[in-house]
Coordinates of C-alpha atoms and ligand atoms in Angstrom, one line a residue:
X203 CA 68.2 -288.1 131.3
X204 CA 67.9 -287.8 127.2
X205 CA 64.5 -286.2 126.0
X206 CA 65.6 -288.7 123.7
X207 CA 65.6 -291.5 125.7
X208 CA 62.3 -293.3 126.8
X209 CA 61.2 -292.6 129.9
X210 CA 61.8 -295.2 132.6
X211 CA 59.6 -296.5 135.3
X212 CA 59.9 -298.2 138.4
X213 CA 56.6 -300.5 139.5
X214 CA 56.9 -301.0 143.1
X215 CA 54.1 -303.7 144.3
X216 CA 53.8 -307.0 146.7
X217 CA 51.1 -308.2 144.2
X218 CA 52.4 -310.1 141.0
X219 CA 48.9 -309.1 139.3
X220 CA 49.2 -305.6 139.5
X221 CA 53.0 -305.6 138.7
X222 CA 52.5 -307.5 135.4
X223 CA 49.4 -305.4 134.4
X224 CA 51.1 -302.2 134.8
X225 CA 54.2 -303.2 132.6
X226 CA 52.0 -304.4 130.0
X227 CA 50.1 -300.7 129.7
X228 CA 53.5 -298.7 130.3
X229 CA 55.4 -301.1 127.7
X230 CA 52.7 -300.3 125.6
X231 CA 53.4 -296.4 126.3
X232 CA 56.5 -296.7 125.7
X233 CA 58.2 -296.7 128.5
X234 CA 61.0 -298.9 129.8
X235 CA 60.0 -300.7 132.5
X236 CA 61.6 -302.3 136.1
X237 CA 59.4 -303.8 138.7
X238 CA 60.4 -304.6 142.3
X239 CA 57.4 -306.6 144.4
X240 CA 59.3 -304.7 148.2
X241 CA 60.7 -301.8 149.4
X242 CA 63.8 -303.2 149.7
X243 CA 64.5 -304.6 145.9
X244 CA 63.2 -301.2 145.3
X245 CA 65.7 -298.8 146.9
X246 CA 68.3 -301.4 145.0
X247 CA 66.9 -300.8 141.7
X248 CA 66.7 -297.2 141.9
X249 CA 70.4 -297.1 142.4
X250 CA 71.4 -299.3 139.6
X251 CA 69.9 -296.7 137.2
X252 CA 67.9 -293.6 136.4
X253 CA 64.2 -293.3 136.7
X254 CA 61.7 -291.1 135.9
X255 CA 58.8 -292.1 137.5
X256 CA 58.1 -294.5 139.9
X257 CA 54.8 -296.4 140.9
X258 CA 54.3 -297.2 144.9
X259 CA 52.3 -299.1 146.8
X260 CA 52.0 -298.0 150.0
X261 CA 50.9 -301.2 151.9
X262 CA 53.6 -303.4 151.6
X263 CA 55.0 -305.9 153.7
X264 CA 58.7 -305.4 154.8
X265 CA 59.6 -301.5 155.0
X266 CA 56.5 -299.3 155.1
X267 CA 55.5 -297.7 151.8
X268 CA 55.8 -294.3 153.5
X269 CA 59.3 -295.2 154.6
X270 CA 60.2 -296.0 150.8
X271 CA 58.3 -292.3 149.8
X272 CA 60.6 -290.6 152.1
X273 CA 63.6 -292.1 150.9
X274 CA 63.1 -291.5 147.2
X275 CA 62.1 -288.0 148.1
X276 CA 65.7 -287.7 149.9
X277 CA 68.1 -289.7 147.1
X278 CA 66.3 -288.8 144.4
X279 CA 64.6 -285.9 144.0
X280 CA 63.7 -285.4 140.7
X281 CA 61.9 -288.7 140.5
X282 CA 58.4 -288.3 140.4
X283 CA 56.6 -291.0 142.4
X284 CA 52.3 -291.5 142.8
X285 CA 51.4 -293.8 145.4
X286 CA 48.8 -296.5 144.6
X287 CA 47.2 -298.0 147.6
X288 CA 43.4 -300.4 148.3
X289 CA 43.2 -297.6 151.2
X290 CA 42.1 -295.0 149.4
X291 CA 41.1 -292.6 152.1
X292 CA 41.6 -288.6 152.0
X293 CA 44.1 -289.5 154.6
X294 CA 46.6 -291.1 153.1
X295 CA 46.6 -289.1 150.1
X296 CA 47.2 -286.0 152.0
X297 CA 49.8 -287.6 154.4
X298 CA 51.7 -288.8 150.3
X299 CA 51.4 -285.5 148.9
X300 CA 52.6 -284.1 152.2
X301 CA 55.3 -286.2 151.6
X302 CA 56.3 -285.1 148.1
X303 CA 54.4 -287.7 146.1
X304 CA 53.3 -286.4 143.2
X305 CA 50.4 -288.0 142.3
X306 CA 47.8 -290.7 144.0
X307 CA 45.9 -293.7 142.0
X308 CA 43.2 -295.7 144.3
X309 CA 42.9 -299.5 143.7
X310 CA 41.4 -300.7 142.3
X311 CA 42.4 -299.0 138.6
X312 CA 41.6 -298.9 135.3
X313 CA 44.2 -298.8 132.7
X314 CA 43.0 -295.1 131.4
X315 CA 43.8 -293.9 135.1
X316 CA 47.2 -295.3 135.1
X317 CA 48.3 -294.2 131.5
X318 CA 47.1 -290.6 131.6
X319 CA 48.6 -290.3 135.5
X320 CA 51.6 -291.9 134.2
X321 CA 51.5 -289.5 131.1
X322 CA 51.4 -286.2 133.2
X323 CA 54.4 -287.3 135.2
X324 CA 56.7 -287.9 132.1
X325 CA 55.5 -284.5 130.4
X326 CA 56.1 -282.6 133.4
X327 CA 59.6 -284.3 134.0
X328 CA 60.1 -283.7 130.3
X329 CA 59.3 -279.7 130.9
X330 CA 61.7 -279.4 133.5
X331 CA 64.2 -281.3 132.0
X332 CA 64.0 -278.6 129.1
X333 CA 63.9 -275.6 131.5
X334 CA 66.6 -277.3 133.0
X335 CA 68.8 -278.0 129.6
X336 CA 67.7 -274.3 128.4
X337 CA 69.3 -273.0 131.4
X338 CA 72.8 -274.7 130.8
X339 CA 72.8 -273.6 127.3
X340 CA 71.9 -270.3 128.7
X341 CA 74.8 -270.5 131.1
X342 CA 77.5 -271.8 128.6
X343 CA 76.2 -268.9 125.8
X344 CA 77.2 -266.4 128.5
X345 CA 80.2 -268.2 129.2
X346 CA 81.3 -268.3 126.0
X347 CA 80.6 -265.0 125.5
X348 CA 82.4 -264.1 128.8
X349 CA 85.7 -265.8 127.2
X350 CA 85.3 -264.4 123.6
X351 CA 85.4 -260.7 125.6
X352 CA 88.2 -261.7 127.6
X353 CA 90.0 -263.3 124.8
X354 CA 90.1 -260.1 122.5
X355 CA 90.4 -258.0 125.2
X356 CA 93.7 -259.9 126.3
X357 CA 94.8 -260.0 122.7
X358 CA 94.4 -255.8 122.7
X359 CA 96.0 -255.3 126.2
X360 CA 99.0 -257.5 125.5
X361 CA 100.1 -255.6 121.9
X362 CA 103.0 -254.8 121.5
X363 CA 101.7 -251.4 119.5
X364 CA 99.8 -249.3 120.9
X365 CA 96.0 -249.5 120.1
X366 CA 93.3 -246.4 120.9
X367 CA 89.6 -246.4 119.5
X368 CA 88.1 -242.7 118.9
X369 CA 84.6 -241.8 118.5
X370 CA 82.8 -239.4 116.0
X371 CA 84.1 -236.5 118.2
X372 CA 87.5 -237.9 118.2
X373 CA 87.2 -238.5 122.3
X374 CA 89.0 -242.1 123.3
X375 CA 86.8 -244.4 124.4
X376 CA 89.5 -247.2 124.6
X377 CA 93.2 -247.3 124.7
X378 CA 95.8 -250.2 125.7
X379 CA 98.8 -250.3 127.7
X380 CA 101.5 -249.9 124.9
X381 CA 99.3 -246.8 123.3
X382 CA 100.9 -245.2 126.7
X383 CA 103.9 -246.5 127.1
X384 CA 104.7 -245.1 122.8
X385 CA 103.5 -241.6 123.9
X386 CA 105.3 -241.9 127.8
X387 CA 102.1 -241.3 129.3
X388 CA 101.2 -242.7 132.7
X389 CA 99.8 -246.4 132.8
X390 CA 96.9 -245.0 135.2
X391 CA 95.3 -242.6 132.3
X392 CA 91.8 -243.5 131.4
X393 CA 90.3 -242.6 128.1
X394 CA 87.3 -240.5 128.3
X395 CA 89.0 -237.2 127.4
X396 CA 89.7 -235.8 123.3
X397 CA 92.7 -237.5 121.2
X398 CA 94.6 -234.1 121.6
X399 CA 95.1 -234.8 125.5
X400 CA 97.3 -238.1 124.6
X401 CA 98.5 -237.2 121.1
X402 CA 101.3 -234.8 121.0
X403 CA 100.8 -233.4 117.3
X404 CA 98.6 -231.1 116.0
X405 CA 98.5 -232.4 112.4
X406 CA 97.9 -235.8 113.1
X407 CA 95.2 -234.8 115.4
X408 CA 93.8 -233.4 113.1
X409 CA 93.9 -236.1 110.8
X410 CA 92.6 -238.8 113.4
X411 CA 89.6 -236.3 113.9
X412 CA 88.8 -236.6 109.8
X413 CA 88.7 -240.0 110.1
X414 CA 87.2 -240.4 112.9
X415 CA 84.2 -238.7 111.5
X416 CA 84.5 -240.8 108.0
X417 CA 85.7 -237.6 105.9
X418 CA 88.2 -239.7 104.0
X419 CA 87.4 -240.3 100.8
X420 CA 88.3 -243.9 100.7
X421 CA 86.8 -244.6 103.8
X422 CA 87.7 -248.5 103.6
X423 CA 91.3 -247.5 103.7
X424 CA 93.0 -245.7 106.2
X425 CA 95.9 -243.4 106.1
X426 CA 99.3 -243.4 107.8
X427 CA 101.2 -240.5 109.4
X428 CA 104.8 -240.7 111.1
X429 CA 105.3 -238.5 113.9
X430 CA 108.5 -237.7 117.1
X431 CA 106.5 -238.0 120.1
X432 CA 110.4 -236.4 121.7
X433 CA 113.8 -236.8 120.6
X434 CA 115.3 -240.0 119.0
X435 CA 111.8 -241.9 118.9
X436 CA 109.6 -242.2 115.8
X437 CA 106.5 -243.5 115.6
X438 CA 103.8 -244.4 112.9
X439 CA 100.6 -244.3 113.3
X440 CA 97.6 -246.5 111.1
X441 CA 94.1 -244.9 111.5
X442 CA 91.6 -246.6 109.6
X443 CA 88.2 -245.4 109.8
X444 CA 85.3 -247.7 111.8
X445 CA 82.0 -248.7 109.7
X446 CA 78.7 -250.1 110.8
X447 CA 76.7 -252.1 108.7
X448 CA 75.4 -249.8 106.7
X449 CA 78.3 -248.0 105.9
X450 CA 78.1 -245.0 108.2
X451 CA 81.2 -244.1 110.3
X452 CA 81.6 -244.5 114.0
X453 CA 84.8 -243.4 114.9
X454 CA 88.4 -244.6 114.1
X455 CA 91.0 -247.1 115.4
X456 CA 94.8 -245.8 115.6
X457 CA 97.7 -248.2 115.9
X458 CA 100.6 -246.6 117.1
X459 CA 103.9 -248.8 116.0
X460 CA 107.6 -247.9 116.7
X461 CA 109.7 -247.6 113.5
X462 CA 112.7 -245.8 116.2
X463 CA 114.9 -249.0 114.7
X464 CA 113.6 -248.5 111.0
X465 CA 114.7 -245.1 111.2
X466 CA 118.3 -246.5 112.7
X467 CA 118.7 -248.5 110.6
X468 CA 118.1 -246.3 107.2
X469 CA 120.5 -243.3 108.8
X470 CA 122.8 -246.6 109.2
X471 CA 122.4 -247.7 105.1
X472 CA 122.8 -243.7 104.2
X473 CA 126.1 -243.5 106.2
X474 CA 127.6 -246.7 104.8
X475 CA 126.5 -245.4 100.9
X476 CA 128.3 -242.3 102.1
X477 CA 131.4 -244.1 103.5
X478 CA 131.6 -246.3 100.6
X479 CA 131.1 -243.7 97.6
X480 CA 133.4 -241.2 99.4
X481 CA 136.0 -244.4 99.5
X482 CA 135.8 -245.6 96.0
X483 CA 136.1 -241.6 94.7
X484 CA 139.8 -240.7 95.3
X485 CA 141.1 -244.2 93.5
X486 CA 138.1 -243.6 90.7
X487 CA 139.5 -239.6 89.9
X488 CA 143.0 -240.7 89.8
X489 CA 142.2 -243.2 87.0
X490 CA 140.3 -241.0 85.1
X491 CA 143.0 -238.9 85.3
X492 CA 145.8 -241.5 84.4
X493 CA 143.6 -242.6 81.2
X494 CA 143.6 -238.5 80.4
X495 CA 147.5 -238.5 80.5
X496 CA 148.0 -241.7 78.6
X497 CA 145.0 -240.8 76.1
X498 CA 147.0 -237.1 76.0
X499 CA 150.4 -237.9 76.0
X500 CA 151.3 -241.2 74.1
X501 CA 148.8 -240.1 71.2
X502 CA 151.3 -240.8 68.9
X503 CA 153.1 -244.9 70.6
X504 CA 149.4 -246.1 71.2
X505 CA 147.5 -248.1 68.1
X506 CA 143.9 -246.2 67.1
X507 CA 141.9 -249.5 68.3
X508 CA 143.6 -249.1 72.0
X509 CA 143.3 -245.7 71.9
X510 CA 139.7 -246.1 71.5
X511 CA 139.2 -248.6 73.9
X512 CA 141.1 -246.0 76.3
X513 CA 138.8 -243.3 75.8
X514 CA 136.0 -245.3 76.6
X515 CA 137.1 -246.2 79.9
X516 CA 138.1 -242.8 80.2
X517 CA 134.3 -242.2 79.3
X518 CA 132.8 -244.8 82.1
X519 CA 135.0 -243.8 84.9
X520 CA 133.5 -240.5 84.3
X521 CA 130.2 -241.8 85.0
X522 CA 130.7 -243.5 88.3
X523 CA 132.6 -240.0 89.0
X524 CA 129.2 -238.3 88.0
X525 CA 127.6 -241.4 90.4
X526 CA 129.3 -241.1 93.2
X527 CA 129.0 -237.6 93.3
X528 CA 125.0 -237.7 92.6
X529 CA 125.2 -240.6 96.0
X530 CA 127.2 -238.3 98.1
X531 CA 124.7 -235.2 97.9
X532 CA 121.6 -238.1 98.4
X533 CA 122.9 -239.2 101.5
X534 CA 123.8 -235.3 102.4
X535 CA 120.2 -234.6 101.7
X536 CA 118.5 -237.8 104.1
X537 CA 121.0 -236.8 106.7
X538 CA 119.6 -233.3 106.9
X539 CA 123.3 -231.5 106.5
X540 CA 121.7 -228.8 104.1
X541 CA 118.9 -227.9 106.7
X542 CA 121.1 -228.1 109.7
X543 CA 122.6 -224.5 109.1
X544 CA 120.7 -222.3 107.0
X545 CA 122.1 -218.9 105.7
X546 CA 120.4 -216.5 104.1
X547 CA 121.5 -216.2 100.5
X548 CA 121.4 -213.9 97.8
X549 CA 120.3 -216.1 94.8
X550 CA 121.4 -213.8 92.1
X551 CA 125.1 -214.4 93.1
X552 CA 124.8 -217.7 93.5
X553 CA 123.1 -218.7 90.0
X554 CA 125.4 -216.0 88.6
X555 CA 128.1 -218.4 89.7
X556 CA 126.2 -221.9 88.5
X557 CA 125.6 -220.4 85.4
X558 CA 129.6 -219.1 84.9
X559 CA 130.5 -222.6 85.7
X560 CA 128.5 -224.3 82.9
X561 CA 129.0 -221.8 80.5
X562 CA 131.6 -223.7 78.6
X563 CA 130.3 -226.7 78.8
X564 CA 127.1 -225.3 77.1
X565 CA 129.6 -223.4 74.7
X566 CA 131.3 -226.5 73.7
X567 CA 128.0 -227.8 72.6
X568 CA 127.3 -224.3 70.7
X569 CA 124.4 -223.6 73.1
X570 CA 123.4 -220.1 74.2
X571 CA 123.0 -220.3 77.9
X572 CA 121.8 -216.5 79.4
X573 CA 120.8 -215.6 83.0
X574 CA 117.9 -212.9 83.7
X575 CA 117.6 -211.2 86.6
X576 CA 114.6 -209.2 87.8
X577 CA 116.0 -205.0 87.8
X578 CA 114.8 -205.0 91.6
X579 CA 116.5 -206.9 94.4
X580 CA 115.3 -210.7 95.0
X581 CA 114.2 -211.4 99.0
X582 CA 116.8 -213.5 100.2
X583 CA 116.3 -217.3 101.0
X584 CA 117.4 -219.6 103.7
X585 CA 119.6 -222.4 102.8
X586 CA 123.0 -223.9 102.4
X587 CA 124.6 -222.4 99.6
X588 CA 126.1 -225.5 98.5
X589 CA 122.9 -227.6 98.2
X590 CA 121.5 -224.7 96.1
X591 CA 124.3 -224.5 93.8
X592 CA 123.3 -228.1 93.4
X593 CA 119.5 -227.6 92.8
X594 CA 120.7 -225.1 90.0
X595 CA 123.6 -226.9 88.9
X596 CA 121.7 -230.5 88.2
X597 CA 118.7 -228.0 86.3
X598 CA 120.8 -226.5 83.9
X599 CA 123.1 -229.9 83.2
X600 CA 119.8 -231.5 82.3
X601 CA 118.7 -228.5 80.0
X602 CA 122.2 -228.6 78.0
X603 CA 122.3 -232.7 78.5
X604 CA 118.7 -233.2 77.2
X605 CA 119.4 -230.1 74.4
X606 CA 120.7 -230.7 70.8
X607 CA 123.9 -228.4 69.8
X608 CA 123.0 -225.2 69.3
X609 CA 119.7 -225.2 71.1
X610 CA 119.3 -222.3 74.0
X611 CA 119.0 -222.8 77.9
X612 CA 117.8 -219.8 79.5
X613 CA 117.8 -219.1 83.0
X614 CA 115.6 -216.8 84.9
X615 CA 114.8 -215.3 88.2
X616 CA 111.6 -213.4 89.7
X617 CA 109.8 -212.6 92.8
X618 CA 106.1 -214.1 92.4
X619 CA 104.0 -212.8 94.9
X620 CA 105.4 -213.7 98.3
X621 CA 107.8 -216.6 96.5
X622 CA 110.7 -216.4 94.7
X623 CA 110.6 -218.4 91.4
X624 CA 113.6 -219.7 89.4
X625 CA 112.7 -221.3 85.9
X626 CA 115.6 -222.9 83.7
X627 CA 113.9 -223.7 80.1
X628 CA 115.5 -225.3 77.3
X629 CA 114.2 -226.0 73.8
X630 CA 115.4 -229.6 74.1
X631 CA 113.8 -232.7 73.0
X632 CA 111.6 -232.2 75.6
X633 CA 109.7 -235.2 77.9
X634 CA 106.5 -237.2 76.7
X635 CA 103.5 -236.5 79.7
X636 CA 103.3 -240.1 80.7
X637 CA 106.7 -239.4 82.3
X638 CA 106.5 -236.1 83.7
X639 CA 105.3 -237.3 87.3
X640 CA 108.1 -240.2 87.6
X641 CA 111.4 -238.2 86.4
X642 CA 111.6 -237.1 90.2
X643 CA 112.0 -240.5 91.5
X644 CA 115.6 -242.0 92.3
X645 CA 116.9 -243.5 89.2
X646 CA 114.3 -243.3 86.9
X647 CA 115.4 -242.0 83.2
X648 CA 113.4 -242.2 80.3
X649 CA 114.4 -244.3 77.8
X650 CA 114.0 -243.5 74.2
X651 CA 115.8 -242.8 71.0
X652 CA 117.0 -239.7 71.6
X653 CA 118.2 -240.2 75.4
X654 CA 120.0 -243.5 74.8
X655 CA 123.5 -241.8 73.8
X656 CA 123.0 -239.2 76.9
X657 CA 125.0 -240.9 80.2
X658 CA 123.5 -239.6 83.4
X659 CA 122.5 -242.0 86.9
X660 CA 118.7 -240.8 87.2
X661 CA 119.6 -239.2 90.4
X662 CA 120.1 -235.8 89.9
X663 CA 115.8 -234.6 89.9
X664 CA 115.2 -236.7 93.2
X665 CA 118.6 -235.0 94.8
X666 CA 116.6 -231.1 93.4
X667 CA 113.3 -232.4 94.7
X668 CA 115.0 -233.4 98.3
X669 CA 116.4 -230.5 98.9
X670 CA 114.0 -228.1 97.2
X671 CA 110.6 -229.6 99.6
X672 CA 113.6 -229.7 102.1
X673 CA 114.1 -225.9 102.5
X674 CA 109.9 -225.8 102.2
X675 CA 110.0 -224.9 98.6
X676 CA 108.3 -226.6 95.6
X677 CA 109.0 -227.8 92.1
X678 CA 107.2 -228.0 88.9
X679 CA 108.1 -229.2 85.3
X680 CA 106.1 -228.2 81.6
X681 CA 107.7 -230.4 78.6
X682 CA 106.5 -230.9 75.2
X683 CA 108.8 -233.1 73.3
X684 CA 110.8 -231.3 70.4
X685 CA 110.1 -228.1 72.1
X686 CA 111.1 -228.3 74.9
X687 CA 111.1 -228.3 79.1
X688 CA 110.8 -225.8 81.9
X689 CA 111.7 -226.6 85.5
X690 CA 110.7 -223.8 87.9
X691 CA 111.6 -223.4 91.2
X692 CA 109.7 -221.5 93.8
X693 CA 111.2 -220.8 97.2
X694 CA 110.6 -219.1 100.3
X695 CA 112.0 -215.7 101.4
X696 CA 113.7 -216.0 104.4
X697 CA 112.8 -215.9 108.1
X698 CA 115.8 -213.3 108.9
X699 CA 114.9 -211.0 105.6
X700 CA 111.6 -210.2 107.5
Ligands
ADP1743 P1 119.7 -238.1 84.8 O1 121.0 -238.5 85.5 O2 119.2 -239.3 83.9 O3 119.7 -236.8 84.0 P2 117.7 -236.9 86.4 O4 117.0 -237.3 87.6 O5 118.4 -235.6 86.4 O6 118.6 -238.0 85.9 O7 116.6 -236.8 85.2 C1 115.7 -237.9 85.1 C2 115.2 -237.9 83.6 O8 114.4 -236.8 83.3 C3 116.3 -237.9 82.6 O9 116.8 -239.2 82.4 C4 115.6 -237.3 81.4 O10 115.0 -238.3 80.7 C5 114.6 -236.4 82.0 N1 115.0 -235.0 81.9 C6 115.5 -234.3 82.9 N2 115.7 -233.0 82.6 C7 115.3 -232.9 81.3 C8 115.3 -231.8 80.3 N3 115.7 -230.6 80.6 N4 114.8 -232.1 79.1 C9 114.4 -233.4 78.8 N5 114.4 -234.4 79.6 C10 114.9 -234.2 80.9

């Protein structure tokens, strides 16, 4: 029943009188109300439809009044009934509240007795309808509640990357199935016990345990480190930092994700741009070198206009020569060949050779280009000679590329406290600052004036940069245009070298 609704009433009396007076005063309560002048039309009425209350006469002819009490009190149990008889003894009031009336009216009545009888019934079956709706609502909040937990936690358990939640002291207090399976640890290992029990690396351990305790200094965003958990499997893992309200942190969620095929798939793209650059290099020299015979030899049977138009193929092949190359020693560098077997090497010979090489090309341009060499021995460094030759090589190209005729390239060497340091300065045209942090990126040149009639693939500082951080070294760059630029190189001594 509706609180809504209005309350309905059942007037259950042989005498016409009473039944009529009573819906008048109920009406007037308003209240909907049914009257039945027997037992039996009684018991029919209350099945038809929902009551509230219902009035009874217990001296009725037909079934006993009692008999009717009884089965109201059976069927329907949350009707309320009062009992109205002419025998108004202590009796029969104590046999119908024995019998689960609820109330008692003696005939004869007044109206007042009837309406504020009448009243207390429908209030008290209003309060218990409201306990009884409170309680559902109750029930179905918890429910709901129940599901929402359920829900998210059946979202986190079937991830497919892994998920672990760390507290201030970087201990897990929740992990999923797939956090497990990334890192090959047992399905049956709680959390409970600090990241560093799961996590196989130190550094990202450490990291997890910064932001776990909010030390980053964007807390909003997290940070990303890739890690090998064993051999041939790569993961990444997303820790981003947890925040109450107000801001302060409570610990850190990690989400391990498999980039195994990523990885796959780039050694896949660096061994086709190898395959394809070694292919086209062979057919690409011998035309160059065709164009230099016909450009050489039939000087004197080919028109000035063709001859031009010659040279500047000529010119262009020996760009995507310069290309290729540049592509070849980028893909060496992502495969790892240079770290795969270093040698310890002698860097004075080796820059003695680089710098023999280039000599005439710097000559041709009337450039000095000098070596210096500390008086004492340099430590040795690990490394594959060839990759060096190209750190040097691609430095001192720049410096005579990026340097007018007749400027000066200068190359030196020196042990800096435990490093060894390798600066080539030109006084060039030199590299405006807003540039300075870019020219290390893959094919980024800088395009002005001055460099527009100097050919080059923007490859050569990323291919130094790659293998210089490769062999654990470091690079740096001063420029100030129209004076010039000065790459230094520092490097390790090596391992073997003591
Ligand atoms: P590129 O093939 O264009 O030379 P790099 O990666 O070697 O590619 O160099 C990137 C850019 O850095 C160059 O385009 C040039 O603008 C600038 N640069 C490099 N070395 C020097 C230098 N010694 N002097 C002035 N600018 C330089």
């Amino acid at each position: 029943m509706e609180m809504t609704e209005k309350p309905r009433i059942l007037v259950v009396d042989d005498d016409k009188m009473i039944r009529e007076g009573c819906e008048r005063i109920l009406a007037r309560m308003g209240c909907e109300v049914a009257t039945a002048p027997n037992g039996e039309v009684a018991l029919r009425t209350l099945e038809g439809a929902s009551f509230s209350v219902v009035l009874l006469d217990l001296m009725m002819p037909g079934i006993e009044g009692f008999k009717v009490l009884t089965l109201i009190r059976q069927f329907w149990p949350d009707i309320l009934v009062i009992v109205i008889t002419g025998y108004a003894t202590i009796e029969t009031a104590i046999e119908a509240m024995k019998r689960g009336a609820y109330g008692f009216i003696p005939k004869p009545f007044e109206g007042d007795q009837l309406r504020v009888m009448v009243g207390r019934a429908i209030e008290r079956k209003q309060l218990k309808e409201d306990v009884r709706r409170m309680e559902q609502e109750r029930q179905k909040t918890l429910q709901d509640l129940d599901a929402e937990k359920s829900r998210t936690r059946s979202v986190v358990l079937a991830m497919p990357d892994g998920v672990a939640v760390t507290d201030p002291e970087g201990v897990v207090v929740l992990m999923n199935p797939a956090f497990l399976r990334l890192l090959s640890l047992e399905p049956s290992r709680r959390p409970g016990e600090p990241i560093s029990a799961y996590l196989p690396d130190a550094e990202l351990c450490r990291q997890l345990l910064e932001v776990s305790r909010g030390r980053l200094d964007d807390p909003t965003q997290g940070i990303s480190y890739e890690f090998s958990p064993r051999e041939e499997k790569f993961l990444l893992a997303h820790m981003t930092p947890v925040l109450s309200e107000t801001g302060e942190c409570r610990g850190a969620v990690t989400v391990l994700v498999d980039v195994t095929h990523l990885k796959a798939l780039d050694r896949i793209k660096s061994a086709f741009v190898a395959q394809v650059s070694h292919e086209l290099r062979s057919p690409l020299s011998t035309i160059h070198q065709q164009l230099a015979v016909v450009l050489n030899e039939l000087v004197a049977e080919v028109p000035e206009e063709q001859r031009n138009i010659l040279a500047r193929a000529k010119e262009k092949t020996l760009g995507l020569i310069a290309l290729i190359g540049d592509l070849l020693d980028l893909s060496r560098i992502e495969a790892g060949v240079h770290l795969k077997e270093p040698k310890p090497i002698a860097l004075e010979e080796l820059l003695k050779g680089v710098v023999d090489f280039l000599f005439a090309r710097a000559k041709g341009r009337q450039q000095t280009l000098t070596l210096e060499l500390p008086q004492e021995k340099l430590p040795l460094v690990d490394g594959d000679p060839l990759a060096l030759e190209s750190v040097f090589g691609n430095l001192i190209t720049n410096a005579i590329n990026y340097t007018q005729d007749g400027g000066e390239i200068r190359v030196r060497a020196a042990r800096d406290g435990g490093q060894i340091r390798v600066a080539v300065q030109d006084n060039g045209i030199g590299i405006e600052e807003k540039h300075l942090a870019k020219i290390f990126e893959r094919f980024y040149r800088v395009k002005n004036e001055k460099t527009r009639a100097i050919t080059g693939t923007g490859l050569g500082l990323s291919i130094v940069k790659g293998i210089v951080d490769g062999l654990g070294g470091s690079i740096s760059v001063e420029s100030r245009p129209g004076a010039g630029s000065t790459f230094t190189v520092s490097l390790p001594p090596s391992r073997s070298s003591g």
